[in-house]
Coordinates of C-alpha atoms in Angstrom, one line a residue:
M216 CA -79.1 19.2 11.7
D217 CA -82.8 19.5 10.7
F218 CA -82.6 18.5 7.0
D219 CA -86.4 18.8 6.8
A220 CA -86.3 22.5 7.4
P221 CA -87.3 24.6 4.4
Y222 CA -84.2 26.4 2.9
S223 CA -84.4 28.9 0.1
R224 CA -81.4 29.3 -2.2
K225 CA -83.2 31.8 -4.5
G226 CA -81.3 35.1 -5.0
S227 CA -78.0 33.4 -4.2
Y228 CA -76.9 33.2 -7.9
S229 CA -77.5 29.4 -7.8
I230 CA -77.7 28.0 -11.3
K231 CA -80.1 25.4 -9.9
H232 CA -82.6 28.0 -8.8
D233 CA -81.6 31.3 -10.3
G234 CA -80.5 30.0 -13.7
L235 CA -83.8 28.6 -14.9
E236 CA -84.6 31.5 -17.2
E237 CA -81.1 31.4 -18.7
I238 CA -81.1 27.6 -19.3
F239 CA -84.8 26.8 -19.9
G240 CA -86.4 30.2 -20.6
L241 CA -88.7 29.7 -17.6
T242 CA -89.4 31.8 -14.6
G243 CA -92.0 31.5 -11.8
E244 CA -92.3 30.6 -8.2
D245 CA -94.1 27.4 -9.1
L246 CA -91.1 25.6 -10.6
L247 CA -89.5 22.8 -8.5
P248 CA -85.8 22.5 -9.3
L249 CA -84.5 19.0 -8.6
W250 CA -81.8 19.0 -11.3
V251 CA -78.2 20.2 -10.8
A252 CA -76.2 17.9 -8.6
D253 CA -75.8 20.1 -5.6
M254 CA -77.9 20.1 -2.4
D255 CA -80.7 22.2 -1.1
F256 CA -79.2 22.2 2.4
P257 CA -76.7 24.7 3.8
S258 CA -73.1 23.5 4.0
P259 CA -71.9 22.3 7.4
P260 CA -71.8 25.0 10.0
V261 CA -68.0 24.5 10.5
V262 CA -67.5 25.3 6.8
Q263 CA -69.6 28.4 7.0
A264 CA -67.7 29.5 10.2
A265 CA -64.3 28.9 8.5
I266 CA -65.2 31.1 5.6
I267 CA -66.6 33.9 7.8
K268 CA -63.5 33.8 10.0
R269 CA -61.2 34.1 7.1
A270 CA -63.3 36.9 5.5
E271 CA -63.2 38.9 8.7
Q272 CA -59.4 39.0 8.5
G273 CA -60.0 41.6 5.8
A274 CA -57.0 40.9 3.5
Y275 CA -57.4 38.6 0.5
G276 CA -54.0 38.4 -1.0
Y277 CA -52.0 35.6 -2.6
V278 CA -52.2 32.1 -1.0
G279 CA -49.1 30.3 0.4
G280 CA -47.8 28.4 3.3
Y281 CA -50.8 26.1 3.5
Q282 CA -49.4 22.9 2.0
P283 CA -48.3 20.9 5.1
Q284 CA -51.4 21.5 7.2
Y285 CA -53.7 21.1 4.1
K286 CA -52.2 17.8 3.0
D287 CA -52.3 16.4 6.5
I288 CA -56.0 17.1 6.8
V289 CA -56.9 15.8 3.3
S290 CA -54.8 12.7 3.4
A291 CA -56.2 11.9 6.9
W292 CA -59.7 12.0 5.5
F293 CA -58.9 9.5 2.8
A294 CA -57.0 7.3 5.1
G295 CA -59.9 7.2 7.6
R296 CA -62.9 7.0 5.2
Q297 CA -61.4 5.0 2.3
D298 CA -58.4 3.3 3.8
L299 CA -56.2 5.0 1.2
H300 CA -52.6 5.4 2.2
V301 CA -50.3 7.1 -0.3
D302 CA -47.5 9.6 0.0
K303 CA -48.9 13.1 0.7
R304 CA -47.1 14.4 -2.3
A305 CA -49.6 12.5 -4.4
F306 CA -52.3 15.0 -3.5
L307 CA -52.5 17.9 -5.9
V308 CA -55.0 20.7 -5.1
S309 CA -56.7 21.9 -8.2
D310 CA -59.8 23.8 -9.2
T311 CA -62.6 21.5 -10.4
I312 CA -62.6 17.9 -11.3
V313 CA -63.9 18.7 -14.8
A314 CA -61.1 21.1 -15.4
G315 CA -58.6 18.5 -14.2
I316 CA -60.0 15.9 -16.5
N317 CA -59.7 18.2 -19.5
R318 CA -56.1 18.9 -18.5
M319 CA -55.3 15.2 -18.2
I320 CA -56.7 14.5 -21.6
R321 CA -54.3 17.2 -23.0
T322 CA -51.4 15.9 -20.9
F323 CA -51.6 12.2 -21.4
T324 CA -53.1 11.9 -25.0
Q325 CA -52.6 13.4 -28.4
E326 CA -55.1 14.8 -30.8
G327 CA -56.7 11.8 -32.6
D328 CA -56.2 9.4 -29.7
K329 CA -59.2 7.5 -28.4
V330 CA -60.7 8.0 -24.9
I331 CA -63.2 5.5 -23.5
I332 CA -66.3 6.5 -21.5
Q333 CA -69.1 4.2 -20.1
T334 CA -72.5 5.6 -21.0
P335 CA -74.9 6.8 -19.7
V336 CA -72.5 9.0 -17.8
Y337 CA -71.8 12.5 -16.6
P338 CA -72.1 14.9 -19.6
P339 CA -68.8 16.7 -19.1
F340 CA -67.0 13.5 -19.9
H341 CA -68.3 13.6 -23.4
R342 CA -67.5 17.2 -23.9
A343 CA -64.0 16.9 -22.5
V344 CA -63.1 14.3 -25.1
I345 CA -64.7 16.0 -28.1
N346 CA -63.6 19.6 -27.2
N347 CA -60.0 18.4 -27.0
N348 CA -60.1 16.8 -30.4
R349 CA -59.9 13.2 -29.2
E350 CA -62.0 10.4 -30.5
L351 CA -64.8 9.1 -28.2
V352 CA -65.2 5.4 -27.7
Y353 CA -68.5 4.4 -26.1
N354 CA -68.5 1.3 -23.8
P355 CA -72.2 1.4 -22.6
L356 CA -73.2 -0.1 -19.3
K357 CA -75.5 -3.1 -19.5
K358 CA -78.9 -2.7 -18.0
T359 CA -80.1 -5.9 -16.4
A360 CA -83.0 -7.0 -14.2
A361 CA -80.8 -6.4 -11.1
G362 CA -79.3 -3.1 -12.2
Y363 CA -76.4 -1.8 -14.3
E364 CA -73.2 -3.7 -15.0
M365 CA -70.0 -3.0 -17.0
D366 CA -69.8 -4.7 -20.4
Y367 CA -66.2 -6.1 -20.4
D368 CA -66.6 -8.0 -23.6
D369 CA -67.7 -4.9 -25.4
L370 CA -64.8 -3.0 -23.9
S371 CA -62.2 -5.6 -24.9
A372 CA -63.6 -5.7 -28.5
K373 CA -63.4 -1.9 -28.9
I374 CA -59.8 -1.4 -27.6
D375 CA -57.1 -0.8 -30.2
D376 CA -53.7 0.8 -30.2
K377 CA -55.2 4.3 -30.3
C378 CA -57.1 3.8 -27.0
K379 CA -55.0 5.7 -24.4
L380 CA -57.3 6.6 -21.6
L381 CA -60.5 5.5 -19.9
I382 CA -62.6 8.0 -17.8
F383 CA -64.4 6.1 -15.1
C384 CA -67.2 7.2 -12.7
S385 CA -67.2 5.8 -9.2
P386 CA -69.8 5.9 -7.7
H387 CA -71.5 6.2 -11.0
N388 CA -73.4 9.3 -12.0
P389 CA -76.3 8.9 -13.0
V390 CA -77.0 5.2 -12.5
G391 CA -75.9 5.2 -8.8
R392 CA -73.8 2.1 -8.8
V393 CA -71.1 1.6 -6.1
W394 CA -68.7 -0.8 -7.9
R395 CA -67.7 -4.0 -6.2
I396 CA -64.0 -5.0 -5.9
E397 CA -64.4 -7.9 -8.4
E398 CA -65.8 -5.4 -11.0
L399 CA -63.0 -3.0 -10.5
E400 CA -60.4 -5.7 -10.6
R401 CA -61.7 -6.9 -14.0
L402 CA -61.7 -3.4 -15.4
W403 CA -58.2 -2.8 -14.1
E404 CA -56.9 -6.0 -15.6
I405 CA -58.3 -5.1 -19.1
C406 CA -56.9 -1.6 -19.0
S407 CA -53.5 -2.5 -17.6
R408 CA -53.1 -5.2 -20.2
H409 CA -53.6 -2.6 -22.9
N410 CA -51.6 0.2 -21.2
I411 CA -54.7 2.4 -20.8
L412 CA -54.5 5.1 -18.2
I413 CA -57.6 5.2 -15.9
I414 CA -58.9 8.5 -14.6
S415 CA -61.4 7.7 -11.9
D416 CA -63.8 10.5 -11.0
E417 CA -64.8 9.8 -7.4
A418 CA -66.7 13.0 -6.7
H419 CA -69.5 11.1 -5.0
A420 CA -67.3 8.7 -3.0
D421 CA -68.6 9.9 0.4
I422 CA -72.3 9.5 -0.5
V423 CA -72.7 5.7 -0.2
Y424 CA -75.6 3.9 1.5
S425 CA -76.0 0.9 3.8
G426 CA -74.7 -2.4 2.5
N427 CA -72.3 -0.8 0.1
K428 CA -68.7 0.2 0.3
H429 CA -66.8 2.6 -2.0
I430 CA -63.4 1.3 -3.1
N431 CA -60.9 3.9 -4.1
F432 CA -59.5 2.8 -7.4
L433 CA -55.9 3.2 -6.2
N434 CA -56.7 0.3 -3.8
V435 CA -57.8 -2.1 -6.5
A436 CA -54.4 -3.6 -7.2
A437 CA -50.8 -3.3 -6.0
Q438 CA -49.8 -1.7 -9.3
A439 CA -52.9 0.5 -9.7
K440 CA -50.9 3.5 -8.2
E441 CA -48.7 3.4 -11.3
S442 CA -51.4 3.9 -13.9
V443 CA -54.5 5.3 -12.1
I444 CA -55.4 8.9 -11.2
V445 CA -58.2 9.5 -8.8
C446 CA -60.1 12.8 -8.9
T447 CA -61.8 13.8 -5.6
S448 CA -63.5 16.8 -4.3
P449 CA -65.5 18.0 -1.2
H450 CA -68.1 19.6 -3.6
K451 CA -70.8 17.0 -3.5
T452 CA -70.2 15.8 0.0
F453 CA -70.4 19.2 1.7
N454 CA -72.4 21.2 -0.9
M455 CA -69.6 23.6 -1.8
A456 CA -69.3 23.2 -5.6
G457 CA -69.2 27.0 -6.2
L458 CA -65.9 27.2 -4.3
H459 CA -64.1 25.3 -7.1
I460 CA -61.6 23.1 -5.2
S461 CA -60.6 19.5 -5.9
N462 CA -57.9 17.1 -4.9
L463 CA -56.3 15.0 -7.6
I464 CA -54.5 11.9 -6.3
I465 CA -51.5 11.0 -8.6
P466 CA -49.1 8.6 -6.9
N467 CA -47.0 8.0 -10.0
E468 CA -44.3 10.6 -9.9
Y469 CA -43.8 10.8 -13.7
L470 CA -47.6 11.3 -14.3
R471 CA -47.8 13.9 -11.4
H472 CA -44.9 16.0 -12.8
A473 CA -46.4 15.8 -16.3
Y474 CA -49.7 17.1 -15.0
V475 CA -48.0 19.9 -12.9
R476 CA -46.2 21.0 -16.1
M477 CA -49.6 21.3 -17.8
L478 CA -50.9 23.3 -14.9
T479 CA -47.9 25.7 -15.2
R480 CA -48.4 26.1 -19.0
E481 CA -52.1 27.0 -18.4
G482 CA -51.3 29.5 -15.8
Y483 CA -53.0 27.8 -12.8
A484 CA -51.4 29.2 -9.7
R485 CA -52.9 28.6 -6.2
P486 CA -56.4 27.8 -4.8
N487 CA -58.9 30.4 -3.8
I488 CA -58.4 31.3 -0.1
F489 CA -62.0 30.7 0.8
A490 CA -62.1 27.3 -1.0
L491 CA -58.9 26.4 0.9
V492 CA -60.2 27.1 4.4
A493 CA -63.6 25.5 3.5
C494 CA -62.0 22.3 2.3
M495 CA -59.8 22.0 5.5
A496 CA -62.8 22.7 7.7
A497 CA -65.0 20.1 5.9
Y498 CA -62.4 17.3 5.9
G499 CA -61.1 18.2 9.3
Q500 CA -64.3 18.8 11.3
A501 CA -67.5 18.0 9.3
A502 CA -67.6 14.1 9.5
P503 CA -70.5 14.1 12.1
W504 CA -72.6 16.4 9.8
L505 CA -71.9 14.0 6.9
D506 CA -72.9 11.0 8.9
E507 CA -76.3 12.6 9.7
L508 CA -76.7 13.7 6.1
L509 CA -76.2 10.1 4.9
V510 CA -79.0 8.8 7.1
Y511 CA -81.4 11.5 5.7
L512 CA -80.4 10.9 2.1
E513 CA -80.9 7.2 2.4
A514 CA -84.4 7.7 3.8
N515 CA -85.1 10.1 0.8
R516 CA -83.9 7.4 -1.6
D517 CA -86.2 4.8 0.0
F518 CA -89.1 7.2 0.1
I519 CA -88.9 7.6 -3.7
A520 CA -88.9 3.8 -4.1
R521 CA -92.0 3.4 -1.9
Y522 CA -93.8 6.3 -3.6
L523 CA -93.1 5.0 -7.1
A524 CA -94.1 1.4 -6.2
R525 CA -97.4 2.6 -4.8
E526 CA -98.3 5.5 -7.2
M527 CA -96.3 5.1 -10.5
P528 CA -95.0 1.5 -10.8
Q529 CA -94.5 2.0 -14.5
I530 CA -91.5 4.2 -13.8
G531 CA -88.3 2.2 -13.7
Y532 CA -86.1 2.9 -10.7
Y533 CA -83.1 1.0 -9.2
K534 CA -82.4 2.4 -5.8
P535 CA -79.0 4.0 -6.1
E536 CA -76.2 2.4 -4.0
G537 CA -74.5 5.8 -3.9
T538 CA -74.9 9.5 -5.0
F539 CA -78.0 11.5 -4.2
L540 CA -79.4 11.0 -7.8
A541 CA -82.4 9.0 -8.9
W542 CA -82.2 7.6 -12.5
L543 CA -85.9 7.3 -13.6
D544 CA -87.0 5.4 -16.7
F545 CA -90.2 6.7 -18.3
S546 CA -90.2 4.4 -21.3
A547 CA -93.5 2.7 -20.2
F548 CA -95.3 5.9 -20.9
G549 CA -94.1 6.1 -24.5
L550 CA -92.1 9.3 -23.7
A551 CA -88.5 10.0 -24.7
G552 CA -86.2 12.9 -25.5
D553 CA -87.7 16.3 -26.0
K554 CA -91.3 15.1 -25.5
L555 CA -90.4 13.6 -22.1
Q556 CA -88.6 16.7 -21.0
E557 CA -91.5 18.9 -22.2
C558 CA -94.0 16.8 -20.1
I559 CA -91.9 17.0 -16.9
L560 CA -90.8 20.6 -17.3
R561 CA -93.8 22.4 -18.8
Q562 CA -96.7 20.3 -17.5
A563 CA -95.4 19.0 -14.1
K564 CA -93.4 22.2 -13.5
V565 CA -90.5 20.0 -12.2
V566 CA -87.0 20.7 -13.4
L567 CA -85.0 17.5 -13.8
N568 CA -81.9 16.6 -15.9
A569 CA -82.8 15.1 -19.3
G570 CA -81.4 11.6 -19.6
A571 CA -80.4 12.1 -23.2
M572 CA -77.6 14.4 -21.9
F573 CA -75.9 11.4 -20.5
G574 CA -75.9 9.4 -23.7
V575 CA -78.3 7.8 -26.1
E576 CA -79.0 5.1 -23.5
G577 CA -80.7 7.8 -21.4
N578 CA -83.3 8.9 -24.0
T579 CA -86.2 7.7 -21.9
F580 CA -84.8 8.7 -18.5
M581 CA -84.7 11.7 -16.3
R582 CA -82.3 12.4 -13.4
L583 CA -83.8 13.6 -10.1
N584 CA -81.7 15.1 -7.3
F585 CA -83.0 14.0 -3.9
A586 CA -80.6 16.0 -1.8
C587 CA -83.4 18.3 -0.6
P588 CA -86.1 18.3 2.1
R589 CA -88.4 15.3 1.7
A590 CA -91.5 17.4 1.4
Q591 CA -90.0 18.9 -1.8
I592 CA -89.5 15.4 -3.3
E593 CA -93.1 14.5 -2.5
R594 CA -94.4 17.6 -4.2
A595 CA -92.3 16.9 -7.2
L596 CA -93.5 13.3 -7.5
E597 CA -97.1 14.3 -7.1
R598 CA -96.8 16.8 -9.9
I599 CA -95.1 14.2 -12.1
K600 CA -97.9 11.7 -11.4
N601 CA -100.6 14.3 -12.3
A602 CA -98.8 15.3 -15.5
L603 CA -98.3 11.7 -16.6
Y604 CA -101.9 10.7 -15.7
C605 CA -103.2 13.5 -17.9
K606 CA -100.8 12.5 -20.6
V607 CA -101.9 8.9 -20.8
Q608 CA -105.6 9.9 -20.7

């Protein structure tokens, strides 16, 4: 596939492109949206073909009879790409990962219990805890000269009897870490010793670059399958977030049945028929497309590093080991919070995610989505450079 080819998503009801006035109060052809974490590439042709074929059947009634084939395809993907081998009954098809995490909080904790997150991190983690009347415990990542690390001492010091659950991000959004086995083992040891359930959001697991290997948290320890739930989805991998389908992997039968009871109480029934066929086509046939995509995304990641080193070395940037997200530190320019966003949005005309959304640790950061044609990234960086140069003058 030619990932350099221009591709317009305007007029498709894309929040990334068509939601700018609603979110930011801005309109105009001159805005460059590099924010929401979906891609400016079309989904794999096999996914498009599967949806079209199903649409042409003409009837869109209730879904049923898909489970054996669906679970064969999905479980084969995880066995082949992540060496994960679990009973197929462990796979539960759901809507979105975020919806699943909210349900898990309600299923496995009580109001007033504590839930741990590791900031800066994906904003819906924060909201899921607060909106369900649980208490947030922050275990911030440590920023070092080499990159971000988990702070195990801080985690251990903050755990008490009210801590019931830890929401983990792997690979990490927004800092781009792909966690090593030793790091995961240490986190597992602390949480298991304190009977803390780990929910591992692995939405970006398929987007990992050379020299790195994603480790499914269920493979971290022999007993991990008893107290870890892994949340997965084809959304990021195949650019199909609008279809709302995820696969939650819950090997522990007691936990799985408890979650299913919550699904029943909330009235969740069966997946959308188009999401279902798209997911099967993606996991069953789109691996070659993904392999090509990874080469292109890694080149985009490296292009950003070279550009910044040459043109704006003051911007802090660790090349992400996974995800298609660049976590950019503007602190050297004396910009933070609303002033930083104002500069990038109003002066550079580039739409990025404000780092403060991910936690206080992100106040001087912006998140840039580089899953788009390289020319678009270059234009955005040129605009940012010009805006920052005018600012410091």
